[in-house]
Short mmCIF file of C-alpha atoms and ligand atoms in Angstrom, two decimals:
data_model
loop_
_atom_site.label_atom_id
_atom_site.label_comp_id
_atom_site.label_asym_id
_atom_site.label_seq_id
_atom_site.Cartn_x
_atom_site.Cartn_y
_atom_site.Cartn_z
CA UNK G 1 67.00 96.40 266.37
CA UNK G 2 65.35 94.86 263.22
CA UNK G 3 65.70 94.77 259.58
CA UNK G 4 64.71 98.40 259.20
CA UNK G 5 67.23 99.84 261.83
CA UNK G 6 70.43 101.56 260.85
CA UNK G 7 73.09 101.21 263.80
CA UNK G 8 75.17 104.40 263.94
CA UNK G 9 78.26 104.09 265.94
CA UNK G 10 80.53 106.82 267.03
CA UNK G 11 84.16 106.32 268.54
CA UNK G 12 86.21 108.24 271.07
CA UNK G 13 85.96 111.96 271.81
CA UNK G 14 83.02 112.45 269.22
CA UNK G 15 80.92 113.30 272.28
CA UNK G 16 82.78 116.57 272.27
CA UNK G 17 81.98 117.37 268.64
CA UNK G 18 81.10 121.10 268.34
CA UNK G 19 83.45 122.14 271.30
CA UNK G 20 86.59 122.65 269.43
CA UNK G 21 88.32 122.54 265.96
CA UNK G 22 85.29 123.83 264.06
CA UNK G 23 87.59 124.38 261.06
CA UNK G 24 88.03 120.52 260.94
CA UNK G 25 84.71 119.28 262.20
CA UNK G 26 82.25 122.07 262.07
CA UNK G 27 80.03 123.50 264.86
CA UNK G 28 77.20 120.75 264.98
CA UNK G 29 77.17 118.63 268.19
CA UNK G 30 76.72 114.90 268.23
CA UNK G 31 73.07 115.51 269.09
CA UNK G 32 72.84 117.42 265.81
CA UNK G 33 74.27 114.51 264.02
CA UNK G 34 71.95 112.16 265.46
CA UNK G 35 68.95 114.35 264.13
CA UNK G 36 70.54 114.61 260.70
CA UNK G 37 70.64 110.55 260.79
CA UNK G 38 67.07 110.24 262.09
CA UNK G 39 65.71 112.65 259.42
CA UNK G 40 67.60 110.73 256.62
CA UNK G 41 66.46 107.33 257.76
CA UNK G 42 62.90 108.51 258.24
CA UNK G 43 62.81 109.57 254.47
CA UNK G 44 63.37 105.91 253.80
CA UNK G 45 61.12 104.37 256.43
CA UNK G 46 64.05 103.32 258.35
CA UNK G 47 64.89 103.82 262.10
CA UNK G 48 68.14 104.59 263.76
CA UNK G 49 69.89 103.33 266.77
CA UNK G 50 72.65 106.10 267.43
CA UNK G 51 75.41 105.39 269.96
CA UNK G 52 78.71 106.75 271.03
CA UNK G 53 81.49 105.25 273.27
CA UNK G 54 84.99 106.09 274.17
CA UNK G 55 85.76 102.47 274.77
CA UNK G 56 87.16 100.17 272.11
CA UNK G 57 85.67 96.99 273.74
CA UNK G 58 82.18 98.65 273.75
CA UNK G 59 82.39 99.46 270.08
CA UNK G 60 83.36 95.92 269.40
CA UNK G 61 80.40 94.66 271.41
CA UNK G 62 77.96 96.91 269.52
CA UNK G 63 79.38 95.93 265.95
CA UNK G 64 78.81 92.27 267.09
CA UNK G 65 75.27 93.10 268.14
CA UNK G 66 74.55 94.62 264.69
CA UNK G 67 76.43 91.89 262.73
CA UNK G 68 73.14 90.45 261.26
CA UNK G 69 69.41 91.20 260.84
CA UNK G 70 69.54 95.00 260.59
CA UNK G 71 69.76 97.44 257.57
CA UNK G 72 73.43 98.23 258.15
CA UNK G 73 76.17 99.76 260.22
CA UNK G 74 77.41 103.32 259.92
CA UNK G 75 80.76 103.73 261.85
CA UNK G 76 82.82 106.67 262.62
CA UNK G 77 85.57 104.99 264.73
CA UNK G 78 87.37 108.25 265.21
CA UNK G 79 90.84 107.64 266.57
CA UNK G 80 90.28 103.82 266.53
CA UNK G 81 90.14 103.95 262.81
CA UNK G 82 93.94 104.12 262.77
CA UNK G 83 94.73 101.70 265.52
CA UNK G 84 92.07 99.00 265.96
CA UNK G 85 92.53 95.49 264.61
CA UNK G 86 89.87 94.45 267.16
CA UNK G 87 87.19 96.65 265.45
CA UNK G 88 88.43 95.47 262.01
CA UNK G 89 87.92 91.83 262.88
CA UNK G 90 84.44 92.55 264.31
CA UNK G 91 83.53 94.44 261.11
CA UNK G 92 84.78 91.60 259.02
CA UNK G 93 82.45 89.25 260.95
CA UNK G 94 79.47 91.18 259.81
CA UNK G 95 76.90 90.01 257.42
CA UNK G 96 75.28 93.44 256.98
CA UNK G 97 76.42 96.44 254.91
CA UNK G 98 79.00 98.78 256.61
CA UNK G 99 79.82 102.26 255.90
CA UNK G 100 82.85 104.08 257.24
CA UNK G 101 82.25 107.75 257.71
CA UNK G 102 84.76 110.54 258.58
CA UNK G 103 83.76 114.14 259.17
CA UNK G 104 87.16 115.31 257.94
CA UNK G 105 89.28 114.26 254.91
CA UNK G 106 91.57 111.85 256.83
CA UNK G 107 93.64 111.53 253.50
CA UNK G 108 94.45 115.30 253.61
CA UNK G 109 95.73 115.40 257.28
CA UNK G 110 98.58 113.97 259.15
CA UNK G 111 100.27 110.78 257.82
CA UNK G 112 99.06 108.67 260.68
CA UNK G 113 95.43 109.32 259.81
CA UNK G 114 95.73 108.39 256.25
CA UNK G 115 95.63 104.64 257.00
CA UNK G 116 92.38 103.01 258.16
CA UNK G 117 92.39 99.53 259.55
CA UNK G 118 88.57 99.49 258.70
CA UNK G 119 88.57 100.66 255.15
CA UNK G 120 88.69 97.37 253.42
CA UNK G 121 86.11 95.64 255.66
CA UNK G 122 83.55 98.33 254.96
CA UNK G 123 81.32 98.29 251.80
CA UNK G 124 81.28 102.02 251.31
CA UNK G 125 83.13 105.28 252.62
CA UNK G 126 82.11 108.72 253.06
CA UNK G 127 85.04 110.86 254.01
CA UNK G 128 85.54 114.63 254.26
CA UNK G 129 81.92 115.58 253.57
CA UNK G 130 81.47 117.07 257.18
CA UNK G 131 78.61 115.72 259.27
CA UNK G 132 76.35 115.66 256.21
CA UNK G 133 78.33 112.46 255.47
CA UNK G 134 76.39 110.67 258.01
CA UNK G 135 73.12 111.32 256.10
CA UNK G 136 74.83 110.24 252.89
CA UNK G 137 75.81 107.05 254.51
CA UNK G 138 72.23 106.37 255.75
CA UNK G 139 71.00 107.10 252.15
CA UNK G 140 73.44 104.65 250.77
CA UNK G 141 72.32 101.90 253.26
CA UNK G 142 68.78 102.64 252.32
CA UNK G 143 69.45 101.81 248.84
CA UNK G 144 71.02 98.60 249.78
CA UNK G 145 68.23 97.76 252.08
CA UNK G 146 65.51 98.39 249.49
CA UNK G 147 64.41 101.49 251.19
CA UNK G 148 62.37 104.24 249.47
O1 CA2 K 201 86.98 113.14 260.73
C1 CA2 K 201 86.66 112.30 261.53
O2 CA2 K 201 85.38 112.07 261.49
C2 CA2 K 201 87.52 111.56 262.42
O3 CA2 K 201 87.06 110.15 262.56
C3 CA2 K 201 87.45 112.17 263.83
C4 CA2 K 201 88.51 111.78 264.81
C5 CA2 K 201 89.89 111.67 264.23
O4 CA2 K 201 90.76 110.94 265.25
C6 CA2 K 201 89.97 110.90 262.97
O5 CA2 K 201 91.29 110.83 262.40
C7 CA2 K 201 88.96 111.48 261.90
C8 CA2 K 201 88.50 112.72 265.99
C9 CA2 K 201 87.25 112.75 266.66
C10 CA2 K 201 87.17 113.72 267.89
O6 CA2 K 201 86.52 114.85 267.35
C11 CA2 K 201 86.29 116.05 268.19
C12 CA2 K 201 85.87 117.07 267.40
C13 CA2 K 201 85.70 118.24 268.21
C14 CA2 K 201 85.91 118.27 269.51
C15 CA2 K 201 86.65 117.20 270.10
C16 CA2 K 201 86.78 116.01 269.60
#
């Protein structure tokens, strides 16, 4: 990874995207989301490192890996959004811009989804715009990185 890399991290169960609950998450798969991110980044002369894990510690390791020297981090922490002080602490230690993304509108769902432990340690938020929100996040980071 280098200063032209956007690190896109996806949390638990997002590997199953497209398999159920299309009314909430759409019909696109995570491979489709990766293509969206790559296309968006390419328009700005940026590259994408796209990853998914079901494990909190792995996501913490990856946030730490991207904490400096890259264009920024796009993170959909999925269920860990609402539980993880560890991910929050890792994000707080970052020196690069961070964007929190959620495919669905977490503020219009169950009460337990309304609180994000990550929101105030991220610089920008894209919530409820479907998978297109990932491309919006990449576009926002490109603006911060001085991309085209
Ligand atoms: O809206 C989002 O992007 C979420 O981060 C998705 C998480 C949920 O826990 C958050 O509250 C909001 C769920 C990710 C699992 O997504 C699946 C989608 C389709 C099939 C299986 C899992």
